[in-house]
CSV table of C-alpha atoms in Angstrom, one decimal:
chain,number,residue,atom,x,y,z
A,1,UNK,CA,0.0,0.0,0.0
A,2,UNK,CA,1.4,3.4,-1.0
A,3,UNK,CA,2.0,6.0,1.7
A,4,UNK,CA,1.8,9.6,0.4
A,5,UNK,CA,3.9,12.4,1.8
A,6,UNK,CA,2.8,16.0,1.7
A,7,UNK,CA,5.4,18.7,2.7
A,8,UNK,CA,5.0,22.4,2.8
A,9,UNK,CA,7.1,25.3,4.1
A,10,UNK,CA,5.9,28.9,4.8
A,11,UNK,CA,7.3,32.0,6.4
A,12,UNK,CA,5.2,33.7,9.1
A,13,UNK,CA,6.0,37.4,9.9
A,14,UNK,CA,5.7,37.1,13.7
A,15,UNK,CA,7.7,36.0,16.7
A,16,UNK,CA,7.6,32.3,17.7
A,17,UNK,CA,5.5,32.8,20.8
A,18,UNK,CA,2.8,34.6,18.8
A,19,UNK,CA,2.9,31.9,16.2
A,20,UNK,CA,2.8,29.0,18.7
A,21,UNK,CA,-0.1,30.7,20.6
A,22,UNK,CA,-2.1,30.9,17.3
A,23,UNK,CA,-1.5,27.3,16.1
A,24,UNK,CA,-1.9,25.7,19.6
A,25,UNK,CA,-5.5,26.9,19.8
A,26,UNK,CA,-7.7,24.5,17.9
A,27,UNK,CA,-10.4,27.0,17.3
A,28,UNK,CA,-8.1,28.8,14.9
A,29,UNK,CA,-8.1,25.9,12.5
A,30,UNK,CA,-11.3,27.1,11.1
A,31,UNK,CA,-9.8,30.5,10.3
A,32,UNK,CA,-7.2,28.9,8.0
A,33,UNK,CA,-9.5,26.4,6.3
A,34,UNK,CA,-11.5,27.3,3.2
A,35,UNK,CA,-15.1,28.2,4.0
A,36,UNK,CA,-16.2,25.8,1.3
A,37,UNK,CA,-14.9,22.9,3.4
A,38,UNK,CA,-17.6,23.5,6.0
A,39,UNK,CA,-15.2,23.0,8.9
A,40,UNK,CA,-16.9,22.8,12.3
A,41,UNK,CA,-15.4,21.8,15.7
A,42,UNK,CA,-17.7,19.5,17.7
A,43,UNK,CA,-15.6,19.2,20.8
A,44,UNK,CA,-16.4,21.7,23.6
A,45,UNK,CA,-13.4,23.6,24.8
A,46,UNK,CA,-10.9,21.7,22.6
A,47,UNK,CA,-7.4,21.4,23.9
A,48,UNK,CA,-4.0,20.8,22.1
A,49,UNK,CA,-2.3,19.3,25.1
A,50,UNK,CA,-0.5,16.0,24.4
A,51,UNK,CA,-3.0,13.1,24.5
A,52,UNK,CA,-6.1,15.2,23.9
A,53,UNK,CA,-8.6,14.4,21.1
A,54,UNK,CA,-10.7,16.8,19.0
A,55,UNK,CA,-13.8,15.9,17.0
A,56,UNK,CA,-14.8,18.0,14.0
A,57,UNK,CA,-16.7,17.8,10.7
A,58,UNK,CA,-15.6,18.7,7.2
A,59,UNK,CA,-17.7,18.9,4.1
A,60,UNK,CA,-15.1,18.8,1.4
A,61,UNK,CA,-17.2,17.5,-1.6
A,62,UNK,CA,-20.7,18.8,-2.4
A,63,UNK,CA,-21.5,19.4,1.2
A,64,UNK,CA,-21.2,15.7,2.2
A,65,UNK,CA,-20.1,15.6,5.9
A,66,UNK,CA,-17.0,13.7,6.9
A,67,UNK,CA,-16.4,13.2,10.6
A,68,UNK,CA,-12.8,13.4,11.9
A,69,UNK,CA,-11.2,12.7,15.3
A,70,UNK,CA,-7.6,13.9,15.7
A,71,UNK,CA,-5.3,13.0,18.6
A,72,UNK,CA,-2.6,15.5,19.7
A,73,UNK,CA,0.8,14.0,20.6
A,74,UNK,CA,4.5,14.8,20.8
A,75,UNK,CA,4.0,18.4,21.9
A,76,UNK,CA,7.2,20.4,22.3
A,77,UNK,CA,6.2,24.0,22.8
A,78,UNK,CA,6.9,26.3,21.0
A,79,UNK,CA,8.6,24.2,18.4
A,80,UNK,CA,6.7,21.2,17.5
A,81,UNK,CA,3.5,19.1,17.8
A,82,UNK,CA,1.9,16.2,15.9
A,83,UNK,CA,-1.8,15.4,15.2
A,84,UNK,CA,-2.8,11.9,14.2
A,85,UNK,CA,-6.2,10.8,12.8
A,86,UNK,CA,-7.9,8.4,15.1
A,87,UNK,CA,-11.1,8.3,13.0
A,88,UNK,CA,-11.7,9.9,9.6
A,89,UNK,CA,-11.7,9.7,5.8
A,90,UNK,CA,-8.1,8.5,5.5
A,91,UNK,CA,-6.7,5.1,6.3
A,92,UNK,CA,-3.9,6.8,8.2
A,93,UNK,CA,-3.0,10.5,8.6
A,94,UNK,CA,0.0,11.8,10.6
A,95,UNK,CA,0.7,15.6,10.5
A,96,UNK,CA,3.9,17.0,11.9
A,97,UNK,CA,4.0,20.8,12.6
A,98,UNK,CA,7.4,22.3,13.2
A,99,UNK,CA,8.2,26.0,14.0
A,100,UNK,CA,11.7,27.4,13.7
A,101,UNK,CA,12.9,31.0,14.5
A,102,UNK,CA,14.5,32.7,11.5
A,103,UNK,CA,15.3,36.2,10.5
A,104,UNK,CA,12.1,38.2,10.2
A,105,UNK,CA,9.8,35.7,11.8
A,106,UNK,CA,9.2,31.9,11.9
A,107,UNK,CA,9.6,29.2,9.4
A,108,UNK,CA,6.7,26.8,9.5
A,109,UNK,CA,7.2,23.3,8.1
A,110,UNK,CA,4.4,20.8,7.6
A,111,UNK,CA,4.9,17.2,6.9
A,112,UNK,CA,1.9,14.8,6.4
A,113,UNK,CA,2.1,11.1,5.9
A,114,UNK,CA,-1.2,9.6,4.8
A,115,UNK,CA,-2.7,6.5,3.2
A,116,UNK,CA,-5.9,6.3,1.2
A,117,UNK,CA,-8.6,3.7,2.0
A,118,UNK,CA,-10.3,1.3,-0.4
A,119,UNK,CA,-7.1,0.0,-2.1
A,120,UNK,CA,-6.9,0.6,-5.9
A,121,UNK,CA,-10.1,2.8,-5.8
A,122,UNK,CA,-8.5,5.0,-3.2
A,123,UNK,CA,-5.4,5.3,-5.2
A,124,UNK,CA,-7.4,6.3,-8.2
A,125,UNK,CA,-9.3,8.9,-6.2
A,126,UNK,CA,-6.0,10.3,-4.9
A,127,UNK,CA,-4.7,10.7,-8.4
A,128,UNK,CA,-7.9,12.2,-9.8
A,129,UNK,CA,-9.0,14.5,-7.0
A,130,UNK,CA,-7.6,14.2,-3.5
A,131,UNK,CA,-4.0,15.4,-4.2
A,132,UNK,CA,-5.3,18.5,-5.9
A,133,UNK,CA,-7.8,19.2,-3.1
A,134,UNK,CA,-5.1,18.9,-0.5
A,135,UNK,CA,-2.8,21.3,-2.4
A,136,UNK,CA,-5.7,23.8,-2.5
A,137,UNK,CA,-6.3,23.5,1.2
A,138,UNK,CA,-2.6,24.1,2.1
A,139,UNK,CA,-2.3,26.9,-0.5
A,140,UNK,CA,-5.4,28.6,1.0
A,141,UNK,CA,-3.9,28.1,4.4
A,142,UNK,CA,-0.7,29.9,3.4
A,143,UNK,CA,-2.7,32.8,2.0
A,144,UNK,CA,-4.9,33.0,5.2
A,145,UNK,CA,-1.8,33.0,7.4
A,146,UNK,CA,-0.3,35.9,5.4
A,147,UNK,CA,-3.5,37.8,5.9
A,148,UNK,CA,-3.9,37.1,9.6
A,149,UNK,CA,-0.2,37.9,10.4
A,150,UNK,CA,0.2,40.8,8.0
A,151,UNK,CA,2.3,43.3,9.8
A,152,UNK,CA,0.5,46.3,11.2
A,153,UNK,CA,1.6,49.6,9.6
A,154,UNK,CA,2.6,52.8,11.2
A,155,UNK,CA,-0.3,55.1,11.9
A,156,UNK,CA,1.6,58.4,12.2
A,157,UNK,CA,0.2,59.9,8.9
A,158,UNK,CA,-3.2,58.2,8.9
A,159,UNK,CA,-6.3,60.2,9.4
A,160,UNK,CA,-7.5,60.0,13.0
A,161,UNK,CA,-11.0,58.9,12.0
A,162,UNK,CA,-12.5,55.5,12.8
A,163,UNK,CA,-13.9,53.5,9.9
A,164,UNK,CA,-16.5,50.7,10.3
A,165,UNK,CA,-17.0,48.1,7.6
A,166,UNK,CA,-20.5,46.5,7.7
A,167,UNK,CA,-20.0,43.0,6.3
A,168,UNK,CA,-16.3,43.4,7.2
A,169,UNK,CA,-15.8,39.6,7.8
A,170,UNK,CA,-17.0,38.7,4.3
A,171,UNK,CA,-15.0,38.2,1.1
A,172,UNK,CA,-15.2,41.8,-0.2
A,173,UNK,CA,-15.8,43.6,3.1
A,174,UNK,CA,-12.9,41.7,4.7
A,175,UNK,CA,-10.5,42.9,1.9
A,176,UNK,CA,-11.7,46.5,2.3
A,177,UNK,CA,-11.1,46.2,6.1
A,178,UNK,CA,-7.5,44.9,5.5
A,179,UNK,CA,-6.8,47.7,2.9
A,180,UNK,CA,-7.9,50.4,5.3
A,181,UNK,CA,-5.7,48.8,8.0
A,182,UNK,CA,-2.8,48.8,5.6
A,183,UNK,CA,-3.3,52.6,5.4
A,184,UNK,CA,-3.0,52.9,9.1
A,185,UNK,CA,-6.7,53.4,9.8
A,186,UNK,CA,-8.4,52.2,12.9
A,187,UNK,CA,-10.9,49.7,11.5
A,188,UNK,CA,-14.0,48.1,13.0
A,189,UNK,CA,-15.7,45.2,11.3
A,190,UNK,CA,-19.4,44.7,11.9
A,191,UNK,CA,-20.8,41.2,11.7
A,192,UNK,CA,-24.0,39.5,12.9
A,193,UNK,CA,-21.8,36.6,14.2
A,194,UNK,CA,-19.4,38.8,16.1
A,195,UNK,CA,-15.9,37.4,17.0
A,196,UNK,CA,-16.8,34.0,15.6
A,197,UNK,CA,-16.7,35.4,12.1
A,198,UNK,CA,-13.2,36.8,12.3
A,199,UNK,CA,-11.8,34.4,9.7
A,200,UNK,CA,-8.6,35.8,8.1
A,201,UNK,CA,-8.9,39.3,9.6
A,202,UNK,CA,-5.8,40.3,11.6
A,203,UNK,CA,-6.4,40.2,15.4
A,204,UNK,CA,-6.0,44.0,15.8
A,205,UNK,CA,-9.1,44.7,13.7
A,206,UNK,CA,-12.0,45.2,16.2
A,207,UNK,CA,-15.1,43.2,15.6
A,208,UNK,CA,-18.5,44.4,16.8
A,209,UNK,CA,-21.6,42.2,16.7
A,210,UNK,CA,-24.4,43.9,14.8
A,211,UNK,CA,-27.5,42.3,13.4
A,212,UNK,CA,-28.8,44.4,10.5
A,213,UNK,CA,-32.4,43.5,11.5
A,214,UNK,CA,-31.9,45.3,14.8
A,215,UNK,CA,-31.6,49.1,14.5
A,216,UNK,CA,-30.7,49.6,18.1
A,217,UNK,CA,-27.9,47.1,17.9
A,218,UNK,CA,-26.6,48.8,14.8
A,219,UNK,CA,-26.6,52.2,16.5
A,220,UNK,CA,-24.7,50.8,19.4
A,221,UNK,CA,-22.1,49.2,17.1
A,222,UNK,CA,-21.6,52.5,15.3
A,223,UNK,CA,-20.8,54.6,18.4
A,224,UNK,CA,-17.6,56.5,17.8
A,225,UNK,CA,-17.5,55.7,14.1
A,226,UNK,CA,-16.7,58.5,11.6
A,227,UNK,CA,-16.8,56.7,8.3
A,228,UNK,CA,-18.8,53.7,7.2
A,229,UNK,CA,-18.4,51.1,4.4
A,230,UNK,CA,-21.5,49.1,3.6
A,231,UNK,CA,-20.6,45.7,1.9
A,232,UNK,CA,-23.4,43.3,2.8
A,233,UNK,CA,-23.8,39.7,1.7
A,234,UNK,CA,-25.9,37.0,3.2
A,235,UNK,CA,-24.8,33.4,3.8
A,236,UNK,CA,-25.2,31.2,0.7
A,237,UNK,CA,-25.7,34.2,-1.7
A,238,UNK,CA,-27.1,34.2,-4.3
A,239,UNK,CA,-29.4,31.4,-3.1
A,240,UNK,CA,-32.1,33.2,-1.1
A,241,UNK,CA,-33.8,31.8,1.9
A,242,UNK,CA,-36.9,34.0,2.6
A,243,UNK,CA,-38.0,32.1,5.8
A,244,UNK,CA,-34.6,33.0,7.3
A,245,UNK,CA,-34.7,36.6,6.1
A,246,UNK,CA,-31.8,35.9,3.8
A,247,UNK,CA,-32.9,37.8,0.6
A,248,UNK,CA,-31.6,40.7,-1.4
A,249,UNK,CA,-34.5,42.9,-0.4
A,250,UNK,CA,-34.1,42.2,3.4
A,251,UNK,CA,-30.3,42.3,3.5
A,252,UNK,CA,-29.1,44.6,0.6
A,253,UNK,CA,-32.0,47.0,0.6
A,254,UNK,CA,-33.4,46.8,4.2
A,255,UNK,CA,-30.0,46.3,5.8
A,256,UNK,CA,-28.5,49.3,4.0
A,257,UNK,CA,-31.5,51.5,4.9
A,258,UNK,CA,-31.1,50.6,8.6
A,259,UNK,CA,-27.3,51.2,8.5
A,260,UNK,CA,-27.6,54.6,6.9
A,261,UNK,CA,-30.2,55.7,9.4
A,262,UNK,CA,-28.2,54.4,12.4
A,263,UNK,CA,-25.0,55.9,11.0
A,264,UNK,CA,-26.6,59.3,10.7
A,265,UNK,CA,-27.9,59.1,14.3
A,266,UNK,CA,-24.5,58.0,15.5
A,267,UNK,CA,-22.6,60.9,13.8
A,268,UNK,CA,-21.1,59.1,10.8
A,269,UNK,CA,-19.9,61.7,8.3
A,270,UNK,CA,-19.2,59.6,5.2
A,271,UNK,CA,-20.5,56.4,3.5
A,272,UNK,CA,-19.1,54.2,0.8
A,273,UNK,CA,-21.7,51.7,-0.5
A,274,UNK,CA,-20.8,48.5,-2.4
A,275,UNK,CA,-23.6,48.1,-4.9
A,276,UNK,CA,-23.5,46.1,-8.1
A,277,UNK,CA,-23.1,46.7,-11.8
A,278,UNK,CA,-26.6,46.8,-13.3
A,279,UNK,CA,-28.4,48.3,-10.2
A,280,UNK,CA,-31.6,50.1,-11.4
A,281,UNK,CA,-35.2,50.5,-10.3
A,282,UNK,CA,-36.4,49.2,-13.7
A,283,UNK,CA,-34.0,46.3,-13.8
A,284,UNK,CA,-35.4,42.9,-14.8
A,285,UNK,CA,-33.8,41.1,-11.9
A,286,UNK,CA,-35.0,41.8,-8.3
A,287,UNK,CA,-31.4,41.8,-6.9
A,288,UNK,CA,-30.6,44.8,-9.0
A,289,UNK,CA,-33.8,46.5,-7.9
A,290,UNK,CA,-32.8,45.8,-4.3
A,291,UNK,CA,-29.4,47.4,-4.9
A,292,UNK,CA,-31.1,50.5,-6.4
A,293,UNK,CA,-33.3,50.9,-3.3
A,294,UNK,CA,-30.2,50.7,-1.2
A,295,UNK,CA,-28.5,53.4,-3.4
A,296,UNK,CA,-31.5,55.7,-2.8
A,297,UNK,CA,-30.9,55.4,1.0
A,298,UNK,CA,-27.2,56.3,0.6
A,299,UNK,CA,-27.9,59.3,-1.8
A,300,UNK,CA,-30.6,60.6,0.5
A,301,UNK,CA,-28.5,60.3,3.7
A,302,UNK,CA,-27.4,63.9,3.8
A,303,UNK,CA,-23.9,62.6,4.3
A,304,UNK,CA,-20.9,62.5,2.0
A,305,UNK,CA,-21.3,59.4,-0.1
A,306,UNK,CA,-19.7,57.3,-2.8
A,307,UNK,CA,-21.4,54.3,-4.6
A,308,UNK,CA,-19.3,51.6,-6.2
A,309,UNK,CA,-20.8,49.2,-8.6
A,310,UNK,CA,-18.4,46.3,-9.2
A,311,UNK,CA,-18.8,43.5,-11.7
A,312,UNK,CA,-17.9,39.8,-11.0
A,313,UNK,CA,-15.3,40.0,-8.2
A,314,UNK,CA,-12.7,37.3,-7.9
A,315,UNK,CA,-9.9,36.6,-5.4
A,316,UNK,CA,-8.9,34.2,-2.6
A,317,UNK,CA,-12.1,33.2,-0.8
A,318,UNK,CA,-14.6,34.2,-3.4
A,319,UNK,CA,-17.6,31.8,-3.9
A,320,UNK,CA,-18.0,32.3,-7.6
A,321,UNK,CA,-14.8,31.5,-9.6
A,322,UNK,CA,-13.5,29.3,-6.8
A,323,UNK,CA,-16.6,27.1,-7.0
A,324,UNK,CA,-15.9,26.3,-10.6
A,325,UNK,CA,-12.2,25.7,-9.8
A,326,UNK,CA,-13.4,23.4,-7.0
A,327,UNK,CA,-15.3,21.3,-9.5
A,328,UNK,CA,-12.1,21.1,-11.6
A,329,UNK,CA,-10.2,19.7,-8.6
A,330,UNK,CA,-12.7,16.9,-7.9
A,331,UNK,CA,-14.4,16.1,-11.2
A,332,UNK,CA,-13.2,15.1,-14.6
A,333,UNK,CA,-15.2,18.0,-16.0
A,334,UNK,CA,-16.5,21.4,-14.9
A,335,UNK,CA,-20.3,21.7,-15.1
A,336,UNK,CA,-21.7,25.0,-16.4
A,337,UNK,CA,-25.2,26.5,-15.9
A,338,UNK,CA,-25.4,27.6,-19.6
A,339,UNK,CA,-23.1,27.5,-22.7
A,340,UNK,CA,-20.7,30.2,-21.3
A,341,UNK,CA,-21.3,32.9,-23.9
A,342,UNK,CA,-22.1,35.7,-21.4
A,343,UNK,CA,-19.5,38.5,-21.3
A,344,UNK,CA,-17.8,39.4,-18.0
A,345,UNK,CA,-15.2,41.9,-16.9
A,346,UNK,CA,-13.9,40.2,-13.8
A,347,UNK,CA,-12.4,42.6,-11.2
A,348,UNK,CA,-9.8,41.6,-8.6
A,349,UNK,CA,-11.0,42.1,-5.1
A,350,UNK,CA,-8.0,44.2,-4.0
A,351,UNK,CA,-8.8,46.7,-6.8
A,352,UNK,CA,-12.3,47.1,-5.4
A,353,UNK,CA,-10.9,47.5,-1.8
A,354,UNK,CA,-8.4,50.1,-2.9
A,355,UNK,CA,-11.1,52.1,-4.6
A,356,UNK,CA,-13.3,51.9,-1.5
A,357,UNK,CA,-10.4,53.2,0.7
A,358,UNK,CA,-9.5,55.9,-1.8
A,359,UNK,CA,-13.1,57.2,-1.8
A,360,UNK,CA,-12.8,58.5,1.7
A,361,UNK,CA,-9.8,60.7,1.0
A,362,UNK,CA,-10.1,61.6,-2.7
A,363,UNK,CA,-12.4,64.7,-3.4
A,364,UNK,CA,-13.1,63.3,-6.8
A,365,UNK,CA,-15.1,60.5,-5.2
A,366,UNK,CA,-17.6,62.7,-3.4
A,367,UNK,CA,-21.3,62.2,-4.4
A,368,UNK,CA,-20.2,59.9,-7.3
A,369,UNK,CA,-21.3,56.5,-8.7
A,370,UNK,CA,-18.4,54.5,-10.1
A,371,UNK,CA,-18.6,51.2,-12.0
A,372,UNK,CA,-15.6,49.1,-11.7
A,373,UNK,CA,-14.5,46.0,-13.6
A,374,UNK,CA,-11.3,44.4,-14.8
A,375,UNK,CA,-9.3,45.7,-17.8
A,376,UNK,CA,-10.5,42.9,-20.1
A,377,UNK,CA,-13.9,41.5,-21.2
A,378,UNK,CA,-14.1,37.8,-21.6
A,379,UNK,CA,-16.8,35.2,-22.2
A,380,UNK,CA,-17.5,32.9,-19.2
A,381,UNK,CA,-16.0,30.0,-21.2
A,382,UNK,CA,-12.8,31.9,-21.9
A,383,UNK,CA,-12.6,33.1,-18.3
A,384,UNK,CA,-12.8,29.5,-16.9
A,385,UNK,CA,-10.2,28.2,-19.4
A,386,UNK,CA,-7.8,31.0,-18.3
A,387,UNK,CA,-8.4,30.3,-14.6
A,388,UNK,CA,-7.9,26.6,-15.0
A,389,UNK,CA,-4.6,27.3,-16.9
A,390,UNK,CA,-3.3,29.3,-14.0
A,391,UNK,CA,-4.5,26.9,-11.4
A,392,UNK,CA,-3.0,23.9,-13.3
A,393,UNK,CA,-6.3,22.0,-13.3
A,394,UNK,CA,-7.2,21.8,-17.0
A,395,UNK,CA,-10.6,20.1,-17.4
A,396,UNK,CA,-13.3,19.8,-19.9
A,397,UNK,CA,-16.2,22.3,-19.7
A,398,UNK,CA,-19.6,20.6,-19.7
A,399,UNK,CA,-22.3,23.1,-20.7
A,400,UNK,CA,-26.0,22.6,-20.1
A,401,UNK,CA,-29.2,24.4,-21.1
A,402,UNK,CA,-30.0,27.0,-18.4
A,403,UNK,CA,-33.7,25.9,-18.4
A,404,UNK,CA,-32.7,22.3,-17.6
A,405,UNK,CA,-30.4,23.4,-14.8
A,406,UNK,CA,-33.1,25.6,-13.3
A,407,UNK,CA,-35.6,22.7,-13.5
A,408,UNK,CA,-33.1,20.5,-11.6
A,409,UNK,CA,-32.5,23.3,-9.0
A,410,UNK,CA,-36.2,24.0,-8.3
A,411,UNK,CA,-36.7,21.2,-5.6
A,412,UNK,CA,-33.5,22.3,-3.9
A,413,UNK,CA,-35.4,25.3,-2.6
A,414,UNK,CA,-37.0,23.1,0.0
A,415,UNK,CA,-33.8,21.9,1.6
A,416,UNK,CA,-32.6,23.4,4.9
A,417,UNK,CA,-29.5,24.9,3.2
A,418,UNK,CA,-30.0,24.8,-0.6
A,419,UNK,CA,-26.9,25.0,-2.7
A,420,UNK,CA,-28.8,26.2,-5.9
A,421,UNK,CA,-32.0,27.7,-6.9
A,422,UNK,CA,-33.6,28.8,-10.2
A,423,UNK,CA,-32.9,32.5,-9.4
A,424,UNK,CA,-29.3,31.7,-8.5
A,425,UNK,CA,-28.9,30.1,-11.9
A,426,UNK,CA,-30.0,33.4,-13.5
A,427,UNK,CA,-27.6,35.3,-11.2
A,428,UNK,CA,-24.6,33.2,-12.3
A,429,UNK,CA,-25.5,33.4,-15.9
A,430,UNK,CA,-26.0,37.1,-16.2
A,431,UNK,CA,-23.4,39.2,-18.1
A,432,UNK,CA,-21.3,41.7,-16.1
A,433,UNK,CA,-19.6,44.5,-18.0
A,434,UNK,CA,-19.1,48.1,-17.1
A,435,UNK,CA,-18.0,51.5,-18.4
A,436,UNK,CA,-14.7,52.3,-16.8
A,437,UNK,CA,-14.2,55.8,-18.4
A,438,UNK,CA,-15.9,57.8,-15.6
A,439,UNK,CA,-13.9,56.1,-12.9
A,440,UNK,CA,-10.5,56.4,-14.7
A,441,UNK,CA,-11.2,60.1,-15.6
A,442,UNK,CA,-11.9,61.1,-12.0
A,443,UNK,CA,-9.7,58.6,-10.1
A,444,UNK,CA,-7.0,57.3,-12.4
A,445,UNK,CA,-5.6,53.8,-11.6
A,446,UNK,CA,-4.2,50.6,-13.0
A,447,UNK,CA,-6.6,47.7,-12.8
A,448,UNK,CA,-5.4,44.1,-12.4
A,449,UNK,CA,-5.9,41.5,-15.2
A,450,UNK,CA,-7.5,38.2,-14.5
A,451,UNK,CA,-4.2,36.3,-14.9
A,452,UNK,CA,-2.3,38.8,-12.7
A,453,UNK,CA,-4.9,38.5,-10.0
A,454,UNK,CA,-5.1,34.8,-10.1
A,455,UNK,CA,-1.3,34.4,-9.9
A,456,UNK,CA,-1.3,36.1,-6.5
A,457,UNK,CA,-2.9,33.1,-4.9
A,458,UNK,CA,-3.1,30.2,-7.4
A,459,UNK,CA,-0.8,28.1,-9.6
A,460,UNK,CA,2.5,26.3,-9.3
A,461,UNK,CA,4.5,29.5,-8.8
A,462,UNK,CA,2.5,30.3,-5.7
A,463,UNK,CA,2.5,27.0,-4.0
A,464,UNK,CA,5.1,25.6,-1.6
A,465,UNK,CA,3.3,22.2,-1.4
A,466,UNK,CA,5.2,19.1,-2.6
A,467,UNK,CA,4.0,15.5,-2.9
A,468,UNK,CA,6.0,12.3,-2.9
A,469,UNK,CA,5.3,8.6,-2.4
A,470,UNK,CA,6.9,5.9,-0.4
A,471,UNK,CA,5.8,2.4,0.5
A,472,UNK,CA,4.4,1.9,4.0
A,473,UNK,CA,7.5,-0.2,4.8
A,474,UNK,CA,10.0,2.5,3.6
A,475,UNK,CA,8.3,5.5,5.3
A,476,UNK,CA,9.3,6.0,8.9
A,477,UNK,CA,7.5,7.9,11.5
A,478,UNK,CA,6.8,11.6,10.7
A,479,UNK,CA,9.7,13.8,11.7
């Protein structure tokens, strides 16, 4: 039976005590695991002391749960510990974590020895999907660690104002929060889940719990805030769940109206609102009408405002392009919800974050609506081919008639957490192009191409993960 070996090396910009403290707390594992994996710790008050066990659940493929029990052993603080699978999806799994002080921080080495179950079938699964999935997880982990431990900048020249980001623990809002922090701003992220939603945000960004359905809670969360970014998204978007209040009307429109009113009462002076390309009262799709209603609240606030209408946003942690790339890792083909002819101008998330941060300090942004997209327009089919080329997961695209996909998605609406709906199919299939001229005239900037953006977090040049094989007899204990 073949034993596989995964090795990875990464530099962490922090002292060894800080790094050890982070990695010796089991609850932080969720912060460096892709959200799509559905990671959840089941053990109350998990410990990483030698001999302790931790139970958790993963949903690595199509939301199917896999239970895992890991046992901690060989703890040598702050330099080393090992976790061993007692029960889980692998036949064996031994993961050695080593931390070494080096100039400028800590070198973190991971070495995993693992075996697949089910004999030849397991070996086939490893070759077709598991190895690529593990590389993605460890590459995501490296990006997450960089974000969490990103050094704090000097604040001497930064404006003394306080900026809150509603939705600041999400994909777009989180990048805006990090960009403001890079500029030395004091940043507060607002989230309905509070500290439990911190994810990849650095620990010095304050998080305040604020449910957008509760005006009083919002007013309390905005105390002492001078500037406000509104970047709302509901869990599972674009799949709406009306019974849970997770709709574009209730979150985008109603939530923004409540935030604007509470911000005005709390003394907020300036608002940046993340809308969407295509927002209009007479739009065919209701999500664009909800965005237009939210824009009305921002324009009528009496405060300084800027509205940003991005196209299809991509980056580490997005739930759009990364979903297709996830299919490419585990399937022999990539399913599509149409024939891929719609045109898109994909925009890199950091370009959106930089524009949002600039809007507070650039006079050219006051009382303006800016569309923003990437510098190139591509069909969905061409976009996916380019993304797979960068990621090194070239697979066949399998198109399907949208009407057939919507018919298959219809009964999913009745599931507790539906993964698809007929409206979501329309959302995915819509074109997304913009007019960049007004933005570039008032706020000149260089926008990132799809390939340039993808190469910041994907592809063989980005990874430090290596795989090798040894027979079970040849491989010794992890060291």
